[in-house]
PDB file of C-alpha atoms in Angstrom:
ATOM      1  CA  UNK A   1     -18.137  23.293 379.944  1.00 52.00           C
ATOM      2  CA  UNK A   2     -14.942  23.304 377.879  1.00 50.00           C
ATOM      3  CA  UNK A   3     -16.842  24.409 374.467  1.00 59.00           C
ATOM      4  CA  UNK A   4     -18.324  27.715 376.676  1.00 62.00           C
ATOM      5  CA  UNK A   5     -14.649  28.475 377.547  1.00 64.00           C
ATOM      6  CA  UNK A   6     -13.623  28.090 374.114  1.00 70.00           C
ATOM      7  CA  UNK A   7     -16.177  30.207 372.632  1.00 79.00           C
ATOM      8  CA  UNK A   8     -15.438  33.026 375.368  1.00 80.00           C
ATOM      9  CA  UNK A   9     -11.920  32.688 374.319  1.00 83.00           C
ATOM     10  CA  UNK A  10     -12.548  33.376 370.916  1.00 84.00           C
ATOM     11  CA  UNK A  11     -14.880  35.962 371.703  1.00 85.00           C
ATOM     12  CA  UNK A  12     -12.125  37.846 374.028  1.00 88.00           C
ATOM     13  CA  UNK A  13      -9.776  37.314 370.989  1.00 89.00           C
ATOM     14  CA  UNK A  14     -11.897  38.838 368.619  1.00 90.00           C
ATOM     15  CA  UNK A  15     -12.775  41.800 370.931  1.00 90.00           C
ATOM     16  CA  UNK A  16      -9.202  42.570 371.435  1.00 91.00           C
ATOM     17  CA  UNK A  17      -8.451  42.500 367.520  1.00 91.00           C
ATOM     18  CA  UNK A  18     -11.417  44.945 366.982  1.00 90.00           C
ATOM     19  CA  UNK A  19     -10.571  47.386 370.076  1.00 92.00           C
ATOM     20  CA  UNK A  20      -6.638  47.154 368.842  1.00 93.00           C
ATOM     21  CA  UNK A  21      -7.709  47.994 365.323  1.00 92.00           C
ATOM     22  CA  UNK A  22      -9.650  50.762 366.629  1.00 92.00           C
ATOM     23  CA  UNK A  23      -6.799  52.385 368.395  1.00 93.00           C
ATOM     24  CA  UNK A  24      -4.289  51.968 365.719  1.00 93.00           C
ATOM     25  CA  UNK A  25      -6.735  53.349 363.081  1.00 92.00           C
ATOM     26  CA  UNK A  26      -7.423  56.630 365.327  1.00 92.00           C
ATOM     27  CA  UNK A  27      -3.732  57.519 365.848  1.00 93.00           C
ATOM     28  CA  UNK A  28      -3.088  56.467 362.340  1.00 93.00           C
ATOM     29  CA  UNK A  29      -5.610  58.625 360.885  1.00 93.00           C
ATOM     30  CA  UNK A  30      -4.367  61.294 363.118  1.00 92.00           C
ATOM     31  CA  UNK A  31      -0.643  61.395 361.932  1.00 92.00           C
ATOM     32  CA  UNK A  32      -1.732  61.125 358.415  1.00 90.00           C
ATOM     33  CA  UNK A  33      -3.735  64.184 358.907  1.00 89.00           C
ATOM     34  CA  UNK A  34      -1.008  65.832 360.926  1.00 89.00           C
ATOM     35  CA  UNK A  35       1.206  65.133 358.010  1.00 87.00           C
ATOM     36  CA  UNK A  36      -0.600  67.392 355.775  1.00 83.00           C
ATOM     37  CA  UNK A  37      -0.254  65.359 352.598  1.00 82.00           C
ATOM     38  CA  UNK A  38      -3.455  64.052 352.331  1.00 79.00           C
ATOM     39  CA  UNK A  39      -6.222  62.198 354.221  1.00 83.00           C
ATOM     40  CA  UNK A  40      -8.614  59.058 353.656  1.00 84.00           C
ATOM     41  CA  UNK A  41     -11.796  60.045 351.744  1.00 83.00           C
ATOM     42  CA  UNK A  42     -13.979  58.696 354.842  1.00 85.00           C
ATOM     43  CA  UNK A  43     -12.414  61.133 357.317  1.00 89.00           C
ATOM     44  CA  UNK A  44     -12.348  64.223 354.569  1.00 89.00           C
ATOM     45  CA  UNK A  45     -15.656  65.412 356.060  1.00 91.00           C
ATOM     46  CA  UNK A  46     -14.945  65.578 359.646  1.00 93.00           C
ATOM     47  CA  UNK A  47     -11.417  66.816 359.153  1.00 92.00           C
ATOM     48  CA  UNK A  48     -12.790  70.145 357.366  1.00 91.00           C
ATOM     49  CA  UNK A  49     -15.752  70.099 359.791  1.00 92.00           C
ATOM     50  CA  UNK A  50     -13.097  70.275 362.436  1.00 92.00           C
ATOM     51  CA  UNK A  51     -11.328  73.464 360.582  1.00 89.00           C
ATOM     52  CA  UNK A  52     -14.554  75.584 360.471  1.00 88.00           C
ATOM     53  CA  UNK A  53     -15.670  74.486 363.838  1.00 90.00           C
ATOM     54  CA  UNK A  54     -14.766  74.918 367.615  1.00 88.00           C
ATOM     55  CA  UNK A  55     -14.874  70.984 367.626  1.00 94.00           C
ATOM     56  CA  UNK A  56     -11.830  68.269 367.703  1.00 95.00           C
ATOM     57  CA  UNK A  57     -11.397  66.377 364.723  1.00 94.00           C
ATOM     58  CA  UNK A  58     -12.403  63.224 366.947  1.00 95.00           C
ATOM     59  CA  UNK A  59     -15.495  64.903 367.991  1.00 95.00           C
ATOM     60  CA  UNK A  60     -16.575  65.659 364.346  1.00 95.00           C
ATOM     61  CA  UNK A  61     -15.640  62.250 363.458  1.00 95.00           C
ATOM     62  CA  UNK A  62     -18.097  60.723 365.968  1.00 96.00           C
ATOM     63  CA  UNK A  63     -20.836  63.153 364.695  1.00 96.00           C
ATOM     64  CA  UNK A  64     -20.537  62.109 361.456  1.00 95.00           C
ATOM     65  CA  UNK A  65     -20.585  58.412 362.050  1.00 95.00           C
ATOM     66  CA  UNK A  66     -23.681  58.962 364.352  1.00 96.00           C
ATOM     67  CA  UNK A  67     -25.407  60.590 361.225  1.00 96.00           C
ATOM     68  CA  UNK A  68     -24.217  57.102 359.423  1.00 95.00           C
ATOM     69  CA  UNK A  69     -25.692  55.035 361.860  1.00 95.00           C
ATOM     70  CA  UNK A  70     -29.173  57.050 361.837  1.00 96.00           C
ATOM     71  CA  UNK A  71     -28.897  56.540 357.835  1.00 95.00           C
ATOM     72  CA  UNK A  72     -28.825  52.743 358.501  1.00 95.00           C
ATOM     73  CA  UNK A  73     -31.812  52.664 360.762  1.00 95.00           C
ATOM     74  CA  UNK A  74     -33.814  54.812 358.137  1.00 95.00           C
ATOM     75  CA  UNK A  75     -32.702  52.617 355.522  1.00 94.00           C
ATOM     76  CA  UNK A  76     -33.027  49.086 356.834  1.00 93.00           C
ATOM     77  CA  UNK A  77     -36.528  49.989 359.164  1.00 92.00           C
ATOM     78  CA  UNK A  78     -37.557  46.792 361.294  1.00 91.00           C
ATOM     79  CA  UNK A  79     -34.491  45.018 359.671  1.00 92.00           C
ATOM     80  CA  UNK A  80     -31.941  46.989 361.501  1.00 92.00           C
ATOM     81  CA  UNK A  81     -30.617  45.069 364.282  1.00 90.00           C
ATOM     82  CA  UNK A  82     -30.273  46.251 367.608  1.00 90.00           C
ATOM     83  CA  UNK A  83     -26.791  44.703 367.917  1.00 89.00           C
ATOM     84  CA  UNK A  84     -25.842  47.161 365.359  1.00 90.00           C
ATOM     85  CA  UNK A  85     -26.339  50.032 367.764  1.00 92.00           C
ATOM     86  CA  UNK A  86     -22.817  48.632 369.463  1.00 91.00           C
ATOM     87  CA  UNK A  87     -21.294  50.736 366.668  1.00 93.00           C
ATOM     88  CA  UNK A  88     -21.920  53.544 368.956  1.00 94.00           C
ATOM     89  CA  UNK A  89     -19.868  53.268 371.596  1.00 94.00           C
ATOM     90  CA  UNK A  90     -17.111  51.541 369.392  1.00 93.00           C
ATOM     91  CA  UNK A  91     -16.975  54.684 367.140  1.00 94.00           C
ATOM     92  CA  UNK A  92     -16.976  56.937 370.175  1.00 95.00           C
ATOM     93  CA  UNK A  93     -13.486  55.005 371.066  1.00 94.00           C
ATOM     94  CA  UNK A  94     -12.206  55.438 367.715  1.00 94.00           C
ATOM     95  CA  UNK A  95     -12.922  59.104 367.904  1.00 95.00           C
ATOM     96  CA  UNK A  96     -11.347  59.371 371.029  1.00 95.00           C
ATOM     97  CA  UNK A  97      -8.210  57.754 369.824  1.00 95.00           C
ATOM     98  CA  UNK A  98      -8.154  60.041 366.995  1.00 95.00           C
ATOM     99  CA  UNK A  99      -8.045  63.026 369.288  1.00 95.00           C
ATOM    100  CA  UNK A 100      -5.327  61.162 371.608  1.00 94.00           C
ATOM    101  CA  UNK A 101      -3.457  60.826 368.059  1.00 93.00           C
ATOM    102  CA  UNK A 102      -3.581  64.471 367.349  1.00 93.00           C
ATOM    103  CA  UNK A 103      -2.265  65.348 370.870  1.00 94.00           C
ATOM    104  CA  UNK A 104       0.648  62.873 370.353  1.00 92.00           C
ATOM    105  CA  UNK A 105       1.701  63.832 367.021  1.00 90.00           C
ATOM    106  CA  UNK A 106       1.346  67.685 367.696  1.00 89.00           C
ATOM    107  CA  UNK A 107       4.337  66.991 370.111  1.00 90.00           C
ATOM    108  CA  UNK A 108       6.504  66.010 366.988  1.00 86.00           C
ATOM    109  CA  UNK A 109       6.818  68.946 364.427  1.00 84.00           C
ATOM    110  CA  UNK A 110       6.977  68.033 361.094  1.00 83.00           C
ATOM    111  CA  UNK A 111       9.195  70.924 359.370  1.00 82.00           C
ATOM    112  CA  UNK A 112      10.409  68.941 356.179  1.00 86.00           C
ATOM    113  CA  UNK A 113       8.613  67.333 353.355  1.00 85.00           C
ATOM    114  CA  UNK A 114      10.635  64.217 353.951  1.00 89.00           C
ATOM    115  CA  UNK A 115       9.379  63.800 357.504  1.00 89.00           C
ATOM    116  CA  UNK A 116       5.921  64.552 356.328  1.00 88.00           C
ATOM    117  CA  UNK A 117       6.039  61.498 353.607  1.00 88.00           C
ATOM    118  CA  UNK A 118       7.554  59.503 356.038  1.00 91.00           C
ATOM    119  CA  UNK A 119       4.960  59.745 358.742  1.00 90.00           C
ATOM    120  CA  UNK A 120       2.211  59.504 356.036  1.00 90.00           C
ATOM    121  CA  UNK A 121       3.520  56.241 354.581  1.00 90.00           C
ATOM    122  CA  UNK A 122       3.903  54.780 358.135  1.00 91.00           C
ATOM    123  CA  UNK A 123       0.691  55.825 359.208  1.00 90.00           C
ATOM    124  CA  UNK A 124      -1.071  54.281 355.711  1.00 89.00           C
ATOM    125  CA  UNK A 125       0.632  51.246 356.742  1.00 91.00           C
ATOM    126  CA  UNK A 126      -0.553  51.276 360.353  1.00 92.00           C
ATOM    127  CA  UNK A 127      -4.312  52.242 358.767  1.00 89.00           C
ATOM    128  CA  UNK A 128      -3.748  49.029 356.656  1.00 88.00           C
ATOM    129  CA  UNK A 129      -3.064  46.877 359.683  1.00 90.00           C
ATOM    130  CA  UNK A 130      -5.794  48.541 361.537  1.00 90.00           C
ATOM    131  CA  UNK A 131      -8.553  47.565 358.837  1.00 85.00           C
ATOM    132  CA  UNK A 132      -6.849  43.918 358.946  1.00 87.00           C
ATOM    133  CA  UNK A 133      -7.607  43.595 362.610  1.00 89.00           C
ATOM    134  CA  UNK A 134     -10.843  44.737 362.608  1.00 87.00           C
ATOM    135  CA  UNK A 135     -11.885  42.612 359.641  1.00 82.00           C
ATOM    136  CA  UNK A 136     -10.386  39.646 361.502  1.00 85.00           C
ATOM    137  CA  UNK A 137     -12.735  40.290 364.367  1.00 83.00           C
ATOM    138  CA  UNK A 138     -15.742  39.814 362.483  1.00 83.00           C
ATOM    139  CA  UNK A 139     -17.737  41.724 365.306  1.00 84.00           C
ATOM    140  CA  UNK A 140     -18.751  44.956 363.827  1.00 84.00           C
ATOM    141  CA  UNK A 141     -18.466  47.263 360.796  1.00 85.00           C
ATOM    142  CA  UNK A 142     -17.608  51.072 361.353  1.00 89.00           C
ATOM    143  CA  UNK A 143     -20.804  53.164 360.638  1.00 91.00           C
ATOM    144  CA  UNK A 144     -19.506  54.447 357.442  1.00 90.00           C
ATOM    145  CA  UNK A 145     -19.495  50.962 356.223  1.00 89.00           C
ATOM    146  CA  UNK A 146     -22.278  49.958 357.797  1.00 90.00           C
ATOM    147  CA  UNK A 147     -24.187  52.613 355.871  1.00 93.00           C
ATOM    148  CA  UNK A 148     -22.741  51.381 352.549  1.00 91.00           C
ATOM    149  CA  UNK A 149     -23.736  48.152 353.273  1.00 89.00           C
ATOM    150  CA  UNK A 150     -27.397  49.041 354.298  1.00 92.00           C
ATOM    151  CA  UNK A 151     -27.570  51.000 350.917  1.00 92.00           C
ATOM    152  CA  UNK A 152     -26.429  47.967 349.140  1.00 91.00           C
ATOM    153  CA  UNK A 153     -29.299  45.458 350.717  1.00 90.00           C
ATOM    154  CA  UNK A 154     -31.741  48.016 350.114  1.00 92.00           C
ATOM    155  CA  UNK A 155     -30.949  49.081 346.515  1.00 91.00           C
ATOM    156  CA  UNK A 156     -29.280  45.629 345.153  1.00 89.00           C
ATOM    157  CA  UNK A 157     -26.055  47.635 344.198  1.00 88.00           C
ATOM    158  CA  UNK A 158     -22.807  46.376 344.587  1.00 87.00           C
ATOM    159  CA  UNK A 159     -20.991  46.925 348.055  1.00 84.00           C
ATOM    160  CA  UNK A 160     -17.781  48.177 346.089  1.00 82.00           C
ATOM    161  CA  UNK A 161     -19.556  50.437 343.772  1.00 86.00           C
ATOM    162  CA  UNK A 162     -21.394  52.264 346.243  1.00 88.00           C
ATOM    163  CA  UNK A 163     -18.293  52.422 348.880  1.00 87.00           C
ATOM    164  CA  UNK A 164     -16.396  54.323 346.103  1.00 85.00           C
ATOM    165  CA  UNK A 165     -19.513  56.690 345.519  1.00 89.00           C
ATOM    166  CA  UNK A 166     -19.778  57.124 349.131  1.00 89.00           C
ATOM    167  CA  UNK A 167     -16.191  58.363 349.108  1.00 88.00           C
ATOM    168  CA  UNK A 168     -16.325  60.470 346.313  1.00 87.00           C
ATOM    169  CA  UNK A 169     -19.282  62.015 347.560  1.00 90.00           C
ATOM    170  CA  UNK A 170     -17.415  62.577 351.072  1.00 90.00           C
ATOM    171  CA  UNK A 171     -14.801  64.074 349.272  1.00 86.00           C
ATOM    172  CA  UNK A 172     -16.791  66.415 347.213  1.00 88.00           C
ATOM    173  CA  UNK A 173     -18.614  67.565 350.495  1.00 90.00           C
ATOM    174  CA  UNK A 174     -15.409  68.263 352.123  1.00 88.00           C
ATOM    175  CA  UNK A 175     -14.087  70.275 349.128  1.00 86.00           C
ATOM    176  CA  UNK A 176     -17.235  72.378 348.691  1.00 89.00           C
ATOM    177  CA  UNK A 177     -17.160  73.370 352.608  1.00 88.00           C
ATOM    178  CA  UNK A 178     -13.450  73.857 352.466  1.00 85.00           C
ATOM    179  CA  UNK A 179     -13.693  76.110 349.459  1.00 84.00           C
ATOM    180  CA  UNK A 180     -16.806  77.988 350.887  1.00 84.00           C
ATOM    181  CA  UNK A 181     -15.792  78.444 354.276  1.00 82.00           C
ATOM    182  CA  UNK A 182     -12.069  78.524 354.316  1.00 80.00           C
ATOM    183  CA  UNK A 183     -11.090  79.363 350.869  1.00 77.00           C
ATOM    184  CA  UNK A 184      -8.791  76.195 350.362  1.00 72.00           C
ATOM    185  CA  UNK A 185      -9.371  72.462 350.019  1.00 69.00           C
ATOM    186  CA  UNK A 186      -8.123  71.337 353.513  1.00 68.00           C
ATOM    187  CA  UNK A 187      -5.930  68.127 353.780  1.00 62.00           C
ATOM    188  CA  UNK A 188      -4.296  68.231 350.410  1.00 62.00           C
ATOM    189  CA  UNK A 189      -1.074  68.996 349.228  1.00 61.00           C
ATOM    190  CA  UNK A 190       0.032  66.906 346.405  1.00 62.00           C
ATOM    191  CA  UNK A 191      -2.526  66.541 343.464  1.00 64.00           C
ATOM    192  CA  UNK A 192      -1.700  63.437 341.385  1.00 68.00           C
ATOM    193  CA  UNK A 193      -3.063  62.170 338.236  1.00 69.00           C
ATOM    194  CA  UNK A 194      -2.873  58.665 336.617  1.00 69.00           C
ATOM    195  CA  UNK A 195      -3.231  58.591 332.914  1.00 70.00           C
ATOM    196  CA  UNK A 196      -2.563  56.679 329.987  1.00 68.00           C
ATOM    197  CA  UNK A 197      -0.784  59.654 328.410  1.00 70.00           C
ATOM    198  CA  UNK A 198      -3.062  59.867 325.151  1.00 69.00           C
ATOM    199  CA  UNK A 199      -4.133  63.367 325.511  1.00 75.00           C
ATOM    200  CA  UNK A 200      -1.258  64.336 327.663  1.00 76.00           C
ATOM    201  CA  UNK A 201       0.311  66.612 324.809  1.00 80.00           C
ATOM    202  CA  UNK A 202      -2.807  69.094 324.650  1.00 81.00           C
ATOM    203  CA  UNK A 203      -3.522  68.638 328.208  1.00 78.00           C
ATOM    204  CA  UNK A 204      -0.308  68.819 330.079  1.00 80.00           C
ATOM    205  CA  UNK A 205      -0.220  72.616 330.438  1.00 83.00           C
ATOM    206  CA  UNK A 206      -3.712  73.094 331.300  1.00 81.00           C
ATOM    207  CA  UNK A 207      -3.398  70.475 334.296  1.00 76.00           C
ATOM    208  CA  UNK A 208      -0.421  71.991 335.446  1.00 77.00           C
ATOM    209  CA  UNK A 209      -2.009  75.393 335.691  1.00 75.00           C
ATOM    210  CA  UNK A 210      -4.978  73.721 337.273  1.00 66.00           C
ATOM    211  CA  UNK A 211      -2.749  72.560 339.945  1.00 66.00           C
ATOM    212  CA  UNK A 212      -1.558  69.104 338.939  1.00 72.00           C
ATOM    213  CA  UNK A 213       2.224  68.671 339.795  1.00 71.00           C
ATOM    214  CA  UNK A 214       2.473  65.141 339.539  1.00 74.00           C
ATOM    215  CA  UNK A 215       1.609  62.477 337.034  1.00 76.00           C
ATOM    216  CA  UNK A 216       1.647  58.777 337.140  1.00 74.00           C
ATOM    217  CA  UNK A 217       1.766  57.665 333.306  1.00 74.00           C
ATOM    218  CA  UNK A 218       0.016  53.652 333.216  1.00 72.00           C
ATOM    219  CA  UNK A 219       0.991  52.030 329.832  1.00 69.00           C
ATOM    220  CA  UNK A 220      -0.688  48.443 329.184  1.00 66.00           C
ATOM    221  CA  UNK A 221       2.551  47.866 326.886  1.00 69.00           C
ATOM    222  CA  UNK A 222       5.428  49.552 325.265  1.00 72.00           C
ATOM    223  CA  UNK A 223       4.680  47.636 321.786  1.00 75.00           C
ATOM    224  CA  UNK A 224       2.594  50.018 319.647  1.00 74.00           C
ATOM    225  CA  UNK A 225       0.613  47.131 317.939  1.00 75.00           C
ATOM    226  CA  UNK A 226      -0.122  45.614 321.154  1.00 68.00           C
ATOM    227  CA  UNK A 227      -1.110  48.684 322.877  1.00 63.00           C
ATOM    228  CA  UNK A 228      -3.631  49.788 319.945  1.00 67.00           C
ATOM    229  CA  UNK A 229      -5.092  46.295 320.129  1.00 61.00           C
ATOM    230  CA  UNK A 230      -5.606  46.382 323.784  1.00 57.00           C
ATOM    231  CA  UNK A 231      -7.027  50.031 323.805  1.00 58.00           C
ATOM    232  CA  UNK A 232      -8.464  50.141 320.687  1.00 56.00           C
ATOM    233  CA  UNK A 233      -6.855  53.523 320.222  1.00 56.00           C
TER     234      UNK A 233
END
């Protein structure tokens, strides 16, 4: 009896973590999107779709995630667990929280870059917190991550590598869609680049002309001999 109560209490706590994480994630994504300085890769496609259709950001997020669930079913076939269909109601709540967040943030005009940057940084912090809560719940993955896990299971490829590939594909599709239908890439203000600076003297001007307005130069060491030894350059 006591064990059953303990298990129920743990399950309730894990469910609370998941729901809290979902709510925070939705509002945080909305805040970052409204800040206009950038958006997480997995959200780029639904964000752009919301700009080219009459549907909200949350509605398009729900639609895209339904496609991810369908991909999981197609990839796993009989190995797809019915329990995983619970991703659908949870992603519905997630999408709803995005629209609620968009409505809340719309009441706070972001007229200066400082405000945009602050909202973006704070939003990213709470997004990280929401991810931590959802991971700690150990109940369900969001459909996008579930799709990557299914792909990893079927192909035998590393989850991390496929996750990066999925993010890149999402961003590329969103960029193509934005250029084709809107004439611009939505959700991007700052174009930054991290480089070791080796080709910077030759490429600095072309990069600036291409729209790169910030650079982060990353060096393994300031010692010339050590740098040559490490990089073989």
